[in-house]
CSV table of N, CA and C in Angstrom, one decimal:
chain,number,residue,atom,x,y,z
Z,200,MET,N,16.2,14.0,15.2
Z,200,MET,CA,15.7,15.3,15.4
Z,200,MET,C,14.8,15.8,14.4
Z,201,SER,N,13.7,16.8,14.4
Z,201,SER,CA,12.7,16.9,13.3
Z,201,SER,C,13.6,18.0,12.3
Z,202,LYS,N,13.1,17.5,11.1
Z,202,LYS,CA,13.9,18.4,10.1
Z,202,LYS,C,13.2,19.7,10.2
Z,203,SER,N,14.1,21.1,10.1
Z,203,SER,CA,13.8,22.4,10.5
Z,203,SER,C,14.5,23.1,9.2
Z,204,SER,N,14.0,24.3,9.1
Z,204,SER,CA,14.6,25.2,7.9
Z,204,SER,C,15.9,25.9,8.7
Z,205,GLY,N,16.6,26.9,8.0
Z,205,GLY,CA,17.5,27.6,8.9
Z,205,GLY,C,17.2,28.4,10.1
Z,206,ALA,N,15.8,28.8,9.8
Z,206,ALA,CA,15.2,30.0,11.0
Z,206,ALA,C,14.8,28.9,12.3
Z,207,GLY,N,15.0,27.8,12.2
Z,207,GLY,CA,14.3,27.1,13.1
Z,207,GLY,C,13.2,26.5,13.3
Z,208,PHE,N,12.3,27.0,12.2
Z,208,PHE,CA,11.0,26.5,12.3
Z,208,PHE,C,10.8,25.2,11.6
Z,209,GLU,N,9.5,24.4,11.9
Z,209,GLU,CA,9.4,22.8,11.8
Z,209,GLU,C,8.9,23.0,10.2
Z,210,THR,N,9.4,21.9,9.6
Z,210,THR,CA,8.9,21.5,8.1
Z,210,THR,C,8.6,20.2,7.9
Z,211,ARG,N,8.4,19.5,9.0
Z,211,ARG,CA,8.1,18.0,8.8
Z,211,ARG,C,6.8,17.9,8.5
Z,212,ALA,N,5.8,18.9,8.4
Z,212,ALA,CA,4.4,18.5,8.2
Z,212,ALA,C,4.0,18.0,6.8
Z,213,LEU,N,5.0,18.3,5.8
Z,213,LEU,CA,4.7,17.6,4.4
Z,213,LEU,C,5.6,16.9,3.7
Z,214,SER,N,6.4,16.2,4.6
Z,214,SER,CA,7.5,15.3,4.1
Z,214,SER,C,7.4,14.1,4.9
Z,215,GLN,N,7.8,12.9,4.4
Z,215,GLN,CA,7.9,11.7,5.3
Z,215,GLN,C,8.9,11.6,6.3
Z,216,VAL,N,8.8,11.1,7.3
Z,216,VAL,CA,9.5,11.0,8.4
Z,216,VAL,C,10.3,9.6,8.2
Z,217,GLN,N,11.4,9.6,8.3
Z,217,GLN,CA,12.6,8.7,7.9
Z,217,GLN,C,12.6,7.8,9.3
Z,218,GLN,N,12.7,6.5,9.4
Z,218,GLN,CA,12.6,5.5,10.3
Z,218,GLN,C,13.8,6.1,11.7
Z,219,ASP,N,14.9,6.6,11.2
Z,219,ASP,CA,15.9,7.4,12.1
Z,219,ASP,C,15.5,8.5,12.8
Z,220,GLU,N,14.4,9.2,12.1
Z,220,GLU,CA,14.0,10.2,12.9
Z,220,GLU,C,12.8,10.4,13.7
Z,221,LYS,N,12.1,9.1,13.7
Z,221,LYS,CA,11.0,9.2,14.4
Z,221,LYS,C,11.1,9.3,16.0
Z,222,LYS,N,10.2,9.6,16.7
Z,222,LYS,CA,10.5,10.0,18.1
Z,222,LYS,C,9.7,8.9,18.7
Z,223,SER,N,10.3,8.7,20.2
Z,223,SER,CA,9.7,7.7,20.9
Z,223,SER,C,8.4,7.8,21.2
Z,224,THR,N,7.8,6.6,21.8
Z,224,THR,CA,6.4,6.6,22.2
Z,224,THR,C,6.3,7.6,23.2
Z,225,SER,N,7.3,7.4,24.3
Z,225,SER,CA,7.3,8.3,25.5
Z,225,SER,C,7.4,9.5,25.1
Z,226,SER,N,8.0,10.0,24.4
Z,226,SER,CA,8.1,11.5,24.0
Z,226,SER,C,6.8,12.2,23.4
Z,227,ILE,N,6.2,11.3,22.8
Z,227,ILE,CA,5.2,11.7,22.2
Z,227,ILE,C,3.9,11.8,23.2
Z,228,MET,N,4.0,10.6,24.1
Z,228,MET,CA,2.8,10.3,25.0
Z,228,MET,C,2.8,11.6,26.0
Z,229,PHE,N,3.9,12.3,26.4
Z,229,PHE,CA,3.8,13.6,27.0
Z,229,PHE,C,3.1,14.7,26.5
Z,230,ILE,N,3.4,14.7,25.3
Z,230,ILE,CA,2.5,15.8,24.4
Z,230,ILE,C,0.7,15.3,24.6
Z,231,TRP,N,0.5,14.4,24.5
Z,231,TRP,CA,-0.8,13.8,24.5
Z,231,TRP,C,-1.3,14.1,25.9
Z,232,ILE,N,-0.6,13.8,26.8
Z,232,ILE,CA,-1.1,13.8,28.4
Z,232,ILE,C,-1.2,15.3,28.6
Z,233,GLY,N,-0.4,16.3,28.1
Z,233,GLY,CA,-0.5,17.6,28.3
Z,233,GLY,C,-1.6,17.9,27.6
Z,234,MET,N,-2.0,17.5,26.5
Z,234,MET,CA,-3.5,18.1,25.7
Z,234,MET,C,-4.6,17.5,26.7
Z,235,MET,N,-4.4,16.5,27.2
Z,235,MET,CA,-5.6,16.1,27.8
Z,235,MET,C,-5.9,16.8,29.2
Z,236,ILE,N,-4.9,17.2,30.2
Z,236,ILE,CA,-4.8,17.9,31.2
Z,236,ILE,C,-4.8,19.2,31.0
Z,237,THR,N,-6.0,19.9,30.7
Z,237,THR,CA,-6.1,21.4,30.5
Z,237,THR,C,-7.1,21.9,31.1
Z,238,ALA,N,-7.1,23.0,30.8
Z,238,ALA,CA,-8.3,23.8,32.0
Z,238,ALA,C,-9.7,23.5,31.2
Z,239,THR,N,-9.4,23.5,30.1
Z,239,THR,CA,-11.1,23.5,29.2
Z,239,THR,C,-11.3,21.9,29.5
Z,240,THR,N,-10.5,20.8,29.5
Z,240,THR,CA,-11.0,19.6,29.8
Z,240,THR,C,-11.5,19.4,31.2
Z,241,LEU,N,-11.0,20.2,32.3
Z,241,LEU,CA,-11.4,20.5,33.6
Z,241,LEU,C,-13.1,20.9,33.4
Z,242,ILE,N,-13.2,21.9,32.9
Z,242,ILE,CA,-14.2,22.8,32.5
Z,242,ILE,C,-15.4,21.8,32.2
Z,243,LEU,N,-15.1,20.9,31.1
Z,243,LEU,CA,-16.0,20.1,30.5
Z,243,LEU,C,-16.2,19.1,31.5
Z,244,GLY,N,-15.5,18.7,32.3
Z,244,GLY,CA,-15.8,17.6,33.1
Z,244,GLY,C,-16.5,18.1,34.2
Z,245,ALA,N,-16.6,19.5,34.9
Z,245,ALA,CA,-17.3,19.9,35.7
Z,245,ALA,C,-18.6,20.2,35.2
Z,246,THR,N,-18.8,20.6,34.1
Z,246,THR,CA,-20.0,20.7,33.2
Z,246,THR,C,-20.6,19.6,33.3
Z,247,LEU,N,-20.5,18.5,33.0
Z,247,LEU,CA,-21.0,17.2,32.7
Z,247,LEU,C,-21.5,16.6,34.2
Z,248,ALA,N,-20.4,16.9,35.4
Z,248,ALA,CA,-21.0,16.6,36.5
Z,248,ALA,C,-22.1,17.2,36.8
Z,249,ALA,N,-22.1,18.5,36.7
Z,249,ALA,CA,-23.1,19.2,37.1
Z,249,ALA,C,-24.4,19.1,36.6
Z,250,SER,N,-24.4,18.5,35.3
Z,250,SER,CA,-25.7,18.2,34.6
Z,250,SER,C,-26.0,16.7,34.5
Z,251,MET,N,-25.3,15.7,34.9
Z,251,MET,CA,-25.5,14.2,35.1
Z,251,MET,C,-25.3,13.8,36.2
Z,252,SER,N,-25.6,12.5,36.4
Z,252,SER,CA,-25.2,11.8,37.6
Z,252,SER,C,-23.7,11.2,37.2
Z,253,ILE,N,-23.1,10.8,38.3
Z,253,ILE,CA,-21.8,10.4,38.2
Z,253,ILE,C,-21.5,9.2,37.2
Z,254,PRO,N,-22.4,8.2,37.7
Z,254,PRO,CA,-22.3,6.9,36.7
Z,254,PRO,C,-22.6,7.4,35.2
Z,255,MET,N,-23.4,8.3,34.9
Z,255,MET,CA,-23.7,8.7,33.5
Z,255,MET,C,-22.4,9.5,33.0
Z,256,VAL,N,-21.8,10.3,33.6
Z,256,VAL,CA,-20.7,11.2,33.5
Z,256,VAL,C,-19.8,10.1,32.9
Z,257,LEU,N,-19.4,9.0,33.8
Z,257,LEU,CA,-18.3,8.1,33.4
Z,257,LEU,C,-18.7,7.3,32.2
Z,258,LEU,N,-19.9,7.0,32.0
Z,258,LEU,CA,-20.4,6.1,30.6
Z,258,LEU,C,-20.1,7.0,29.5
Z,259,VAL,N,-20.7,8.6,29.5
Z,259,VAL,CA,-20.6,9.3,28.3
Z,259,VAL,C,-19.2,9.5,28.1
Z,260,THR,N,-18.3,9.7,29.0
Z,260,THR,CA,-16.8,9.8,28.9
Z,260,THR,C,-16.2,8.9,28.3
Z,261,LEU,N,-16.6,7.4,28.9
Z,261,LEU,CA,-15.8,6.2,28.3
Z,261,LEU,C,-16.5,6.1,26.9
Z,262,ILE,N,-17.4,6.4,26.5
Z,262,ILE,CA,-18.2,6.1,25.1
Z,262,ILE,C,-17.2,7.1,24.3
Z,263,ALA,N,-17.1,8.5,24.7
Z,263,ALA,CA,-16.5,9.4,23.5
Z,263,ALA,C,-15.1,9.2,23.6
Z,264,PHE,N,-14.3,9.1,24.7
Z,264,PHE,CA,-12.9,8.6,24.5
Z,264,PHE,C,-12.7,7.6,23.8
Z,265,THR,N,-13.5,6.4,24.0
Z,265,THR,CA,-13.4,5.3,23.1
Z,265,THR,C,-13.4,5.5,21.6
Z,266,ILE,N,-14.5,6.3,21.0
Z,266,ILE,CA,-14.4,6.6,19.9
Z,266,ILE,C,-13.1,7.3,19.3
Z,267,ALA,N,-13.0,8.4,20.1
Z,267,ALA,CA,-11.6,9.3,19.6
Z,267,ALA,C,-10.4,8.6,19.7
Z,268,VAL,N,-10.2,7.9,20.7
Z,268,VAL,CA,-8.9,6.9,20.8
Z,268,VAL,C,-9.0,6.1,19.5
Z,269,PHE,N,-10.1,5.4,19.1
Z,269,PHE,CA,-10.0,4.3,18.1
Z,269,PHE,C,-9.8,4.9,16.8
Z,270,ILE,N,-10.3,6.3,16.5
Z,270,ILE,CA,-10.1,6.8,15.2
Z,270,ILE,C,-8.4,7.3,15.1
Z,271,MET,N,-8.0,7.7,16.6
Z,271,MET,CA,-6.5,8.3,16.6
Z,271,MET,C,-5.7,7.2,16.4
Z,272,THR,N,-6.2,6.0,16.9
Z,272,THR,CA,-5.3,4.9,16.6
Z,272,THR,C,-4.9,4.4,15.3
Z,273,LEU,N,-6.2,4.3,14.5
Z,273,LEU,CA,-6.1,4.0,13.1
Z,273,LEU,C,-5.2,5.0,12.4
Z,274,ASN,N,-5.5,6.4,12.6
Z,274,ASN,CA,-4.6,7.1,12.1
Z,274,ASN,C,-3.1,7.1,12.4
Z,275,GLY,N,-2.7,6.9,13.8
Z,275,GLY,CA,-1.6,6.8,14.4
Z,275,GLY,C,-0.7,5.3,13.8
Z,276,MET,N,-1.3,4.4,13.5
Z,276,MET,CA,-0.8,3.2,13.0
Z,276,MET,C,-0.7,3.3,11.6
Z,277,GLN,N,-1.4,4.2,10.7
Z,277,GLN,CA,-0.9,4.3,9.5
Z,277,GLN,C,-0.3,5.2,9.1
Z,278,ALA,N,0.1,6.5,10.0
Z,278,ALA,CA,1.4,7.5,9.6
Z,278,ALA,C,2.5,6.9,10.1
Z,279,SER,N,2.2,5.8,11.4
Z,279,SER,CA,3.7,5.0,11.6
Z,279,SER,C,4.2,4.2,10.7
Z,280,ASP,N,3.1,3.5,10.2
Z,280,ASP,CA,3.8,2.4,9.1
Z,280,ASP,C,4.3,3.3,7.9
Z,281,THR,N,3.7,4.4,7.5
Z,281,THR,CA,4.1,4.9,6.4
Z,281,THR,C,5.2,6.1,6.4
Z,282,GLY,N,5.2,6.7,7.7
Z,282,GLY,CA,6.3,7.9,7.9
Z,282,GLY,C,5.4,9.1,7.5
Z,283,PHE,N,4.1,8.9,6.9
Z,283,PHE,CA,3.7,10.3,6.4
Z,283,PHE,C,2.6,11.0,7.5
Z,284,PRO,N,2.6,12.4,7.5
Z,284,PRO,CA,1.4,13.0,8.3
Z,284,PRO,C,0.2,12.7,7.9
Z,285,LEU,N,-0.8,13.1,8.8
Z,285,LEU,CA,-2.2,12.9,8.2
Z,285,LEU,C,-2.6,13.5,7.1
Z,286,SER,N,-1.9,14.9,6.9
Z,286,SER,CA,-2.2,15.8,5.6
Z,286,SER,C,-2.0,15.2,4.5
Z,287,ILE,N,-0.7,14.5,4.7
Z,287,ILE,CA,-0.4,13.6,3.3
Z,287,ILE,C,-1.2,12.3,3.0
Z,288,LEU,N,-1.6,11.7,4.0
Z,288,LEU,CA,-2.4,10.3,3.9
Z,288,LEU,C,-3.9,10.9,3.4
Z,289,LEU,N,-4.4,12.0,3.8
Z,289,LEU,CA,-5.5,12.4,3.3
Z,289,LEU,C,-5.7,12.6,1.8
Z,290,GLY,N,-4.6,13.1,1.1
Z,290,GLY,CA,-4.6,13.1,-0.3
Z,290,GLY,C,-4.7,11.7,-0.9
Z,291,LYS,N,-4.3,10.9,-0.5
Z,291,LYS,CA,-4.6,9.5,-1.1
Z,291,LYS,C,-5.9,8.9,-1.0
Z,292,VAL,N,-6.8,9.4,0.0
Z,292,VAL,CA,-8.1,9.0,0.0
Z,292,VAL,C,-9.0,9.9,-0.7
Z,293,PHE,N,-8.9,11.2,-0.4
Z,293,PHE,CA,-9.6,12.2,-1.1
Z,293,PHE,C,-9.5,12.9,-2.5
Z,294,GLY,N,-7.9,12.7,-2.8
Z,294,GLY,CA,-7.6,13.3,-3.9
Z,294,GLY,C,-6.7,14.5,-3.5
Z,295,GLU,N,-5.8,15.2,-4.2
Z,295,GLU,CA,-5.2,16.1,-3.9
Z,295,GLU,C,-6.0,17.6,-3.5
Z,296,THR,N,-7.0,17.6,-4.7
Z,296,THR,CA,-7.9,18.8,-4.3
Z,296,THR,C,-8.7,18.7,-3.2
Z,297,GLY,N,-9.4,17.4,-3.2
Z,297,GLY,CA,-10.3,17.1,-2.2
Z,297,GLY,C,-9.8,17.3,-0.7
Z,298,SER,N,-8.8,16.7,-0.6
Z,298,SER,CA,-8.0,16.6,0.7
Z,298,SER,C,-7.7,18.0,1.3
Z,299,ARG,N,-7.2,19.0,0.3
Z,299,ARG,CA,-6.6,20.3,0.5
Z,299,ARG,C,-8.1,21.1,1.2
Z,300,PHE,N,-9.4,20.9,0.4
Z,300,PHE,CA,-10.3,21.5,0.9
Z,300,PHE,C,-11.0,20.9,2.0
Z,301,ALA,N,-11.2,19.7,2.1
Z,301,ALA,CA,-11.9,19.1,3.2
Z,301,ALA,C,-11.4,19.0,4.6
Z,302,ALA,N,-9.8,18.8,4.3
Z,302,ALA,CA,-9.0,18.9,5.5
Z,302,ALA,C,-8.9,20.4,6.2
Z,303,SER,N,-8.6,21.3,5.2
Z,303,SER,CA,-8.4,22.8,5.5
Z,303,SER,C,-9.6,23.2,6.1
Z,304,VAL,N,-11.1,22.8,5.7
Z,304,VAL,CA,-12.2,23.4,6.3
Z,304,VAL,C,-12.3,22.9,7.7
Z,305,VAL,N,-12.4,21.5,7.7
Z,305,VAL,CA,-12.7,21.0,9.0
Z,305,VAL,C,-11.6,21.2,10.0
Z,306,LEU,N,-10.4,20.9,9.6
Z,306,LEU,CA,-9.2,21.2,10.8
Z,306,LEU,C,-9.1,22.8,11.1
Z,307,GLY,N,-9.2,23.6,10.1
Z,307,GLY,CA,-9.2,25.1,10.4
Z,307,GLY,C,-10.2,25.3,11.5
Z,308,ILE,N,-11.5,25.1,11.1
Z,308,ILE,CA,-12.4,25.5,12.1
Z,308,ILE,C,-12.3,24.9,13.2
Z,309,THR,N,-11.9,23.7,13.5
Z,309,THR,CA,-11.9,23.1,15.1
Z,309,THR,C,-10.7,23.7,15.7
Z,310,GLN,N,-9.6,23.9,15.0
Z,310,GLN,CA,-8.4,24.4,15.7
Z,310,GLN,C,-8.5,25.7,16.1
Z,311,ILE,N,-9.1,26.5,15.0
Z,311,ILE,CA,-9.1,28.1,15.6
Z,311,ILE,C,-10.1,28.0,16.7
Z,312,GLY,N,-11.2,27.2,16.6
Z,312,GLY,CA,-12.0,27.3,17.9
Z,312,GLY,C,-11.5,26.8,19.1
Z,313,TRP,N,-10.7,25.6,19.1
Z,313,TRP,CA,-9.7,25.0,20.2
Z,313,TRP,C,-8.9,26.0,20.7
Z,314,PHE,N,-8.1,26.7,19.7
Z,314,PHE,CA,-7.0,27.7,20.0
Z,314,PHE,C,-7.6,28.8,20.9
Z,315,ALA,N,-8.8,29.3,20.4
Z,315,ALA,CA,-9.4,30.3,21.1
Z,315,ALA,C,-9.7,30.1,22.5
Z,316,ILE,N,-10.3,29.1,22.5
Z,316,ILE,CA,-11.0,28.6,23.8
Z,316,ILE,C,-9.8,28.3,24.6
Z,317,GLN,N,-8.6,27.9,24.4
Z,317,GLN,CA,-7.6,27.6,25.4
Z,317,GLN,C,-6.7,29.1,25.7
Z,318,ALA,N,-6.5,29.8,24.7
Z,318,ALA,CA,-6.1,31.3,24.9
Z,318,ALA,C,-6.9,31.8,25.8
Z,319,ALA,N,-8.2,31.9,25.9
Z,319,ALA,CA,-9.2,32.6,26.7
Z,319,ALA,C,-9.2,32.0,28.1
Z,320,VAL,N,-9.1,31.0,28.2
Z,320,VAL,CA,-9.1,30.1,29.4
Z,320,VAL,C,-7.8,30.1,30.2
Z,321,CYS,N,-6.7,30.4,29.5
Z,321,CYS,CA,-5.5,30.5,30.0
Z,321,CYS,C,-5.4,32.0,30.5
Z,322,GLY,N,-5.9,32.8,29.5
Z,322,GLY,CA,-5.7,34.4,29.8
Z,322,GLY,C,-6.5,34.8,31.0
Z,323,SER,N,-7.8,34.0,31.2
Z,323,SER,CA,-8.7,34.4,32.3
Z,323,SER,C,-7.9,33.6,33.4
Z,324,ALA,N,-7.6,32.5,33.6
Z,324,ALA,CA,-6.8,31.9,34.7
Z,324,ALA,C,-5.6,32.9,35.3
Z,325,PHE,N,-4.7,33.4,34.2
Z,325,PHE,CA,-3.7,34.2,34.4
Z,325,PHE,C,-4.0,35.5,35.2
Z,326,THR,N,-4.9,36.2,34.5
Z,326,THR,CA,-5.7,37.3,35.2
Z,326,THR,C,-6.1,37.2,36.8
Z,327,VAL,N,-7.2,36.0,36.9
Z,327,VAL,CA,-7.4,35.8,38.2
Z,327,VAL,C,-6.3,35.5,39.3
Z,328,MET,N,-5.1,35.0,38.6
Z,328,MET,CA,-4.0,34.9,39.7
Z,328,MET,C,-3.2,36.0,39.9
Z,329,PHE,N,-3.0,36.8,38.8
Z,329,PHE,CA,-2.9,38.2,39.3
Z,329,PHE,C,-3.5,39.0,40.3
Z,330,GLU,N,-5.0,39.0,40.1
Z,330,GLU,CA,-6.0,39.5,41.0
Z,330,GLU,C,-5.7,39.2,42.4
Z,331,SER,N,-5.4,37.9,42.7
Z,331,SER,CA,-5.3,37.3,43.9
Z,331,SER,C,-3.9,38.1,44.6
Z,332,PHE,N,-3.2,39.0,43.9
Z,332,PHE,CA,-2.2,39.6,44.5
Z,332,PHE,C,-2.2,41.0,44.8
Z,333,GLY,N,-3.6,41.4,44.2
Z,333,GLY,CA,-4.0,42.9,43.9
Z,333,GLY,C,-3.4,43.4,42.7
Z,334,ILE,N,-3.1,42.6,41.7
Z,334,ILE,CA,-2.9,43.2,40.3
Z,334,ILE,C,-3.8,43.2,39.5
Z,335,THR,N,-4.3,44.2,38.8
Z,335,THR,CA,-5.4,44.2,37.7
Z,335,THR,C,-4.6,44.1,36.6
Z,336,PHE,N,-4.8,42.9,35.7
Z,336,PHE,CA,-4.1,42.6,34.3
Z,336,PHE,C,-5.7,42.3,33.4
Z,337,PRO,N,-5.6,42.9,32.3
Z,337,PRO,CA,-6.7,42.9,31.4
Z,337,PRO,C,-6.9,41.4,30.9
Z,338,VAL,N,-8.0,40.6,30.7
Z,338,VAL,CA,-7.9,39.4,30.1
Z,338,VAL,C,-7.8,39.4,28.9
Z,339,TRP,N,-8.1,40.2,27.9
Z,339,TRP,CA,-8.0,40.4,26.5
Z,339,TRP,C,-6.1,40.4,26.2
Z,340,LEU,N,-5.4,41.1,27.1
Z,340,LEU,CA,-4.1,41.2,26.8
Z,340,LEU,C,-3.4,40.0,27.5
Z,341,SER,N,-4.0,39.3,28.4
Z,341,SER,CA,-3.4,38.2,29.0
Z,341,SER,C,-3.8,37.1,28.0
Z,342,SER,N,-4.9,37.0,27.6
Z,342,SER,CA,-5.2,35.8,26.6
Z,342,SER,C,-4.3,36.2,25.1
Z,343,THR,N,-4.0,37.4,24.8
Z,343,THR,CA,-3.0,37.7,23.7
Z,343,THR,C,-1.7,37.1,23.9
Z,344,ILE,N,-1.3,37.3,25.0
Z,344,ILE,CA,0.1,37.0,25.5
Z,344,ILE,C,0.4,35.3,25.5
Z,345,TRP,N,-0.6,34.7,26.2
Z,345,TRP,CA,-0.5,33.5,26.3
Z,345,TRP,C,-1.0,32.6,24.9
Z,346,GLY,N,-1.9,33.3,24.2
Z,346,GLY,CA,-2.2,32.8,22.9
Z,346,GLY,C,-0.7,32.7,22.0
Z,347,ALA,N,-0.2,33.9,22.1
Z,347,ALA,CA,1.1,34.1,21.3
Z,347,ALA,C,2.2,33.0,21.9
Z,348,VAL,N,2.3,32.7,23.1
Z,348,VAL,CA,3.3,31.9,23.5
Z,348,VAL,C,2.9,30.4,23.0
Z,349,MET,N,1.7,30.0,23.0
Z,349,MET,CA,1.2,28.8,22.5
Z,349,MET,C,1.4,28.6,21.1
Z,350,LEU,N,1.0,29.7,20.3
Z,350,LEU,CA,1.4,30.0,18.9
Z,350,LEU,C,2.9,29.6,18.5
Z,351,ILE,N,3.8,30.4,19.3
Z,351,ILE,CA,5.0,30.4,18.9
Z,351,ILE,C,5.7,29.1,19.1
Z,352,THR,N,5.3,28.4,20.2
Z,352,THR,CA,5.8,26.7,20.4
Z,352,THR,C,5.2,25.8,19.4
Z,353,ALA,N,4.2,26.2,18.8
Z,353,ALA,CA,3.7,25.0,18.0
Z,353,ALA,C,4.4,25.4,16.4
Z,354,VAL,N,4.6,26.6,16.1
Z,354,VAL,CA,5.4,27.0,15.0
Z,354,VAL,C,6.7,26.6,15.1
Z,355,VAL,N,7.5,26.8,16.2
Z,355,VAL,CA,8.8,26.4,16.3
Z,355,VAL,C,9.0,24.9,16.2
Z,356,GLY,N,7.9,24.0,16.8
Z,356,GLY,CA,8.0,22.8,16.6
Z,356,GLY,C,7.9,21.9,17.9
Z,357,PHE,N,7.8,20.5,17.7
Z,357,PHE,CA,7.7,19.6,18.3
Z,357,PHE,C,8.6,19.7,19.8
Z,358,ASN,N,9.9,20.1,19.7
Z,358,ASN,CA,10.5,20.0,21.1
Z,358,ASN,C,10.0,21.1,21.8
Z,359,TRP,N,9.8,22.5,21.4
Z,359,TRP,CA,9.0,23.4,22.5
Z,359,TRP,C,7.8,23.0,22.6
Z,360,MET,N,6.8,22.5,22.0
Z,360,MET,CA,5.4,22.0,22.4
Z,360,MET,C,5.5,20.9,23.4
Z,361,LYS,N,6.5,20.3,23.3
Z,361,LYS,CA,6.8,19.2,24.5
Z,361,LYS,C,6.9,20.0,25.8
Z,362,TRP,N,7.8,20.8,25.8
Z,362,TRP,CA,8.0,21.7,27.2
Z,362,TRP,C,6.8,22.4,27.7
Z,363,LEU,N,6.0,23.3,26.8
Z,363,LEU,CA,4.8,24.0,27.1
Z,363,LEU,C,4.0,22.9,27.7
Z,364,ASN,N,3.6,22.0,27.0
Z,364,ASN,CA,2.9,20.9,27.5
Z,364,ASN,C,3.1,20.3,28.9
């Protein structure tokens, strides 16, 4: 079980994961699969297909995923061996102050952008689904609701995120 406070919130991000608390590969695999099969990924694929030939789309996708998987594999191996999350490992590379600044800026910008796009796409899809039943639902409200659902599952922890994905 992941370590959590009395309120049920995830607190594992800043401490070492002990061997007996580590998750199985299959349980983590479903989170990664859920992250890859998203509306934004499908939109990206459609955009690439509309602007390039199929062989070029496959080549670009293969190169991009190879680079991403290579970097994630190195990070994952180090985190698995040490039991520390990336946020702690960065401190050993950039120093405590440098890692706080660099990681916060890079991760903050990318994750806020990713979250906003995901919430907007999900909210738009939900609105279109309701319109097919003749129900009008504002996109901004739908995006806010689904963004809140994603946020709550991320804050509460791994087990909730597994079910949302």
